Coordinates of C-alpha atoms in Angstrom, one line a residue:
M1022 CA -1.7 -0.6 13.0
A1023 CA -4.3 2.1 13.0
Y1024 CA -7.4 1.7 15.2
A1025 CA -10.7 3.2 14.0
D1026 CA -11.8 3.1 17.7
P1027 CA -8.9 3.9 20.0
M1028 CA -10.8 2.4 22.9
S1029 CA -10.6 -1.0 21.3
R1030 CA -6.8 -1.1 21.6
V1031 CA -5.2 -2.9 24.5
P1032 CA -4.6 -0.5 27.5
F1033 CA -1.1 0.6 28.3
F1034 CA 0.7 -2.0 30.4
M1035 CA 4.2 -2.9 31.5
F1036 CA 6.0 -5.5 33.8
Q1037 CA 8.2 -5.2 36.8
D1038 CA 10.1 -7.8 38.8
R1039 CA 10.1 -7.2 42.5
E1040 CA 10.9 -9.0 45.7
H1041 CA 7.7 -10.2 47.3
G1042 CA 7.4 -12.7 50.1
E1043 CA 9.9 -15.6 50.6
D1044 CA 11.3 -18.2 48.2
H1045 CA 10.9 -21.2 50.5
E1046 CA 12.8 -23.6 48.4
A1047 CA 15.8 -21.2 48.0
S1048 CA 15.7 -20.4 51.7
K1049 CA 15.8 -24.1 52.6
E1050 CA 18.7 -24.7 50.3
K1051 CA 20.8 -21.7 51.4
G1052 CA 19.9 -21.9 55.1
Y1053 CA 18.6 -18.3 55.3
Q1054 CA 15.6 -16.4 54.2
V1055 CA 15.7 -15.6 50.5
P1056 CA 13.1 -13.1 49.1
K1057 CA 11.0 -14.3 46.2
L1058 CA 11.2 -12.4 42.9
V1059 CA 7.7 -11.9 41.5
T1060 CA 6.6 -10.3 38.2
F1061 CA 3.9 -7.7 38.4
I1062 CA 1.8 -6.3 35.6
L1063 CA 1.1 -2.5 35.8
I1064 CA -1.9 -1.6 33.7
T1065 CA -3.7 1.6 33.0
P1066 CA -7.3 0.8 31.9
H1067 CA -9.1 3.2 29.6
G1068 CA -10.5 6.0 31.8
H1069 CA -8.4 5.1 34.8
K1070 CA -7.0 8.1 36.7
G1071 CA -3.8 8.2 38.7
D1072 CA -1.1 5.6 38.9
P1073 CA -1.3 2.3 37.0
M1074 CA -3.1 -0.6 38.7
E1075 CA -0.8 -3.5 39.8
F1076 CA -1.4 -7.2 39.8
F1077 CA 0.6 -10.4 40.0
A1078 CA 1.2 -10.9 36.2
D1079 CA 0.6 -14.7 35.9
E1080 CA -2.6 -14.6 38.0
F1081 CA -3.9 -11.5 36.2
I1082 CA -3.3 -13.0 32.7
E1083 CA -4.8 -16.3 33.7
R1084 CA -7.9 -14.6 35.1
K1085 CA -8.4 -12.5 32.1
A1086 CA -7.9 -15.5 29.8
G1087 CA -10.8 -17.2 31.7
D1088 CA -12.9 -14.0 31.2
A1089 CA -12.1 -14.1 27.5
R1090 CA -13.2 -17.7 27.2
K1091 CA -16.5 -16.6 28.8
G1092 CA -16.8 -13.8 26.2
V1093 CA -16.5 -10.9 28.7
Y1094 CA -13.0 -9.8 27.9
D1095 CA -11.1 -9.2 24.7
P1096 CA -9.0 -12.2 23.8
A1097 CA -6.7 -10.0 21.6
W1098 CA -5.7 -8.1 24.8
V1099 CA -4.9 -11.4 26.6
A1100 CA -2.7 -12.4 23.7
E1101 CA -0.8 -9.1 23.9
F1102 CA -0.4 -9.5 27.7
K1103 CA 1.0 -13.0 27.1
A1104 CA 3.4 -11.8 24.4
G1105 CA 4.5 -8.9 26.6
L1106 CA 5.2 -11.2 29.5
T1107 CA 7.2 -13.5 27.3
A1108 CA 9.2 -10.6 25.9
H1109 CA 9.8 -9.2 29.4
R1110 CA 11.2 -12.6 30.7
D1111 CA 13.3 -12.9 27.6
G1112 CA 14.8 -9.5 28.3
K1113 CA 13.2 -7.9 25.3
E1114 CA 11.2 -4.7 24.9
I1115 CA 7.4 -5.3 25.1
P1116 CA 5.9 -5.1 21.6
R1117 CA 3.7 -2.0 21.3
H1118 CA 1.7 -1.5 18.1
G1119 CA 1.1 2.0 16.9
T1120 CA 3.0 5.2 16.1
P1121 CA 5.6 6.1 18.7
L1122 CA 4.6 9.4 20.3
V1123 CA 8.2 10.6 20.3
T1124 CA 8.1 10.6 16.5
W1125 CA 4.8 12.5 16.3
E1126 CA 5.8 15.8 14.8
R1127 CA 2.5 17.5 15.3
I1128 CA 3.7 18.8 18.7
L1129 CA 7.0 20.1 20.1
K1130 CA 9.8 17.6 20.9
T1131 CA 9.9 18.5 24.6
R1132 CA 6.1 17.9 24.9
R1133 CA 6.3 14.6 23.0
E1134 CA 9.0 13.4 25.3
Q1135 CA 7.0 14.4 28.4
L1136 CA 3.8 12.7 27.2
A1137 CA 5.6 9.6 25.9
R1138 CA 6.4 8.6 29.5
R1139 CA 2.8 7.8 30.0
F1140 CA 1.4 7.5 26.5
P1141 CA 4.0 5.6 24.4
T1142 CA 2.1 5.8 21.2
V1143 CA -0.3 8.2 19.4
E1144 CA -2.9 5.5 19.7
D1145 CA -2.5 5.5 23.5
L1146 CA -3.0 9.2 23.6
A1147 CA -6.1 8.9 21.3
A1148 CA -7.6 6.4 23.7
V1149 CA -7.7 8.8 26.7
P1150 CA -11.4 9.4 27.6
D1151 CA -12.9 12.8 28.5
S1152 CA -12.8 11.9 32.2
S1153 CA -9.0 11.6 32.1
L1154 CA -8.1 14.6 29.9
G1155 CA -6.7 16.4 32.9
D1156 CA -4.0 13.8 33.1
I1157 CA -2.6 15.1 29.8
G1158 CA -2.7 18.8 30.8
M1159 CA -4.4 22.0 29.9
D1160 CA -4.1 21.0 26.2
G1161 CA -5.4 17.5 26.8
R1162 CA -8.6 17.7 24.7
V1163 CA -6.7 19.4 21.8
L1164 CA -4.0 16.8 21.8
R1165 CA -6.3 13.8 22.2
D1166 CA -8.6 15.0 19.4
M1167 CA -5.6 15.7 17.2
A1168 CA -4.3 12.2 17.8
R1169 CA -7.8 10.7 17.0
G1170 CA -7.9 12.8 13.8
D1171 CA -4.6 11.5 12.6
I1172 CA -5.6 7.9 13.3
K1173 CA -8.9 8.3 11.4
A1174 CA -7.0 9.8 8.5
K1175 CA -4.7 6.8 8.4
T1176 CA -7.7 4.4 8.6
D1177 CA -9.5 6.2 5.8
L1178 CA -6.4 6.1 3.6
S1179 CA -5.4 2.5 4.3
P1180 CA -7.4 1.0 1.5
V1181 CA -5.9 3.4 -1.0
V1182 CA -2.4 2.8 0.4
K1183 CA -3.0 -1.0 0.1
E1184 CA -4.2 -0.6 -3.5
L1185 CA -1.2 1.4 -4.5
A1186 CA 1.2 -1.1 -2.8
E1187 CA -0.5 -4.0 -4.7
A1188 CA -0.3 -2.0 -8.0
N1189 CA 3.4 -1.3 -7.4
E1190 CA 4.1 -4.9 -6.7
T1191 CA 2.3 -6.0 -9.9
I1192 CA 4.3 -3.5 -11.9
R1193 CA 7.5 -4.8 -10.2
R1194 CA 6.7 -8.4 -11.1
Q1195 CA 5.8 -7.5 -14.7
T1196 CA 9.0 -5.5 -15.1
A1197 CA 11.1 -8.4 -13.8
Q1198 CA 9.3 -10.8 -16.1
L1199 CA 9.9 -8.5 -19.1
E1200 CA 13.6 -8.1 -18.2
S1201 CA 13.9 -11.9 -17.9
L1202 CA 12.2 -12.5 -21.3
T1203 CA 14.4 -9.8 -23.0
A1204 CA 17.6 -11.4 -21.5
R1205 CA 16.5 -14.9 -22.9
M1206 CA 15.7 -13.5 -26.3
D1207 CA 19.1 -11.7 -26.4
A1208 CA 20.8 -14.9 -25.4
M1209 CA 19.0 -16.9 -28.2
D1210 CA 20.0 -14.2 -30.8
A1211 CA 23.6 -14.4 -29.7
E1212 CA 23.5 -18.2 -30.0
R1213 CA 22.0 -18.1 -33.5
E1214 CA 24.7 -15.7 -34.6
Q1215 CA 27.4 -18.1 -33.3
E1216 CA 25.8 -21.1 -35.1
A1217 CA 25.3 -19.3 -38.5
P1218 CA 28.9 -19.7 -39.9
R1219 CA 29.0 -23.4 -39.0
R1220 CA 25.7 -24.1 -40.9
G1221 CA 27.0 -22.7 -44.2
R1222 CA 28.9 -24.9 -46.8
P1223 CA 32.6 -24.2 -47.0
R1224 CA 33.6 -22.6 -50.3
K1225 CA 35.9 -24.6 -52.7
E1226 CA 39.2 -23.1 -53.6
T1227 CA 40.3 -23.7 -57.2
A1228 CA 43.9 -23.3 -58.4
D1229 CA 44.7 -21.8 -61.7
A1230 CA 45.9 -24.4 -64.4

């Protein structure tokens, strides 16, 4: 998915399970103190500098869902947080929409791998504001603007790509229909040829006197 405005895309986030506090029920059952395993969400808001911000995942998502209902937070982001938490607890990789930065061949492979640790997709890189360009490096502005340019180009071409895809699908369906019709006509011709001898009258044979 290409974003015309990279800042409109959900900020980078991930989940981690850590021991935090005591699991009182487990401690009571086992007879000794058992640490409680809690899921944290680590999120890097647009424009944020430094390490990701950490929150208790369930509480954070519930709070943001309330903000979304009030119209002060993007509900699409909340939906992605929920989907990500479900995927994390199912042992799956968090779904991340966009172009993986490690496949972005506009820059060297070593640089891609280095940047991908913090910016998993080209869209994440494009969303970096001017105030955080230093987090990318000396080439921060060049890379950020290059990423934005690629996204804009994809957005501008998307209607054309869609139109071509629809045209190709129409041609595919028409070709399939023509092949089916041709096969039916061939089958009908073959059937007529088989029936033709049976429809004619048998010739009488006369013996010489």
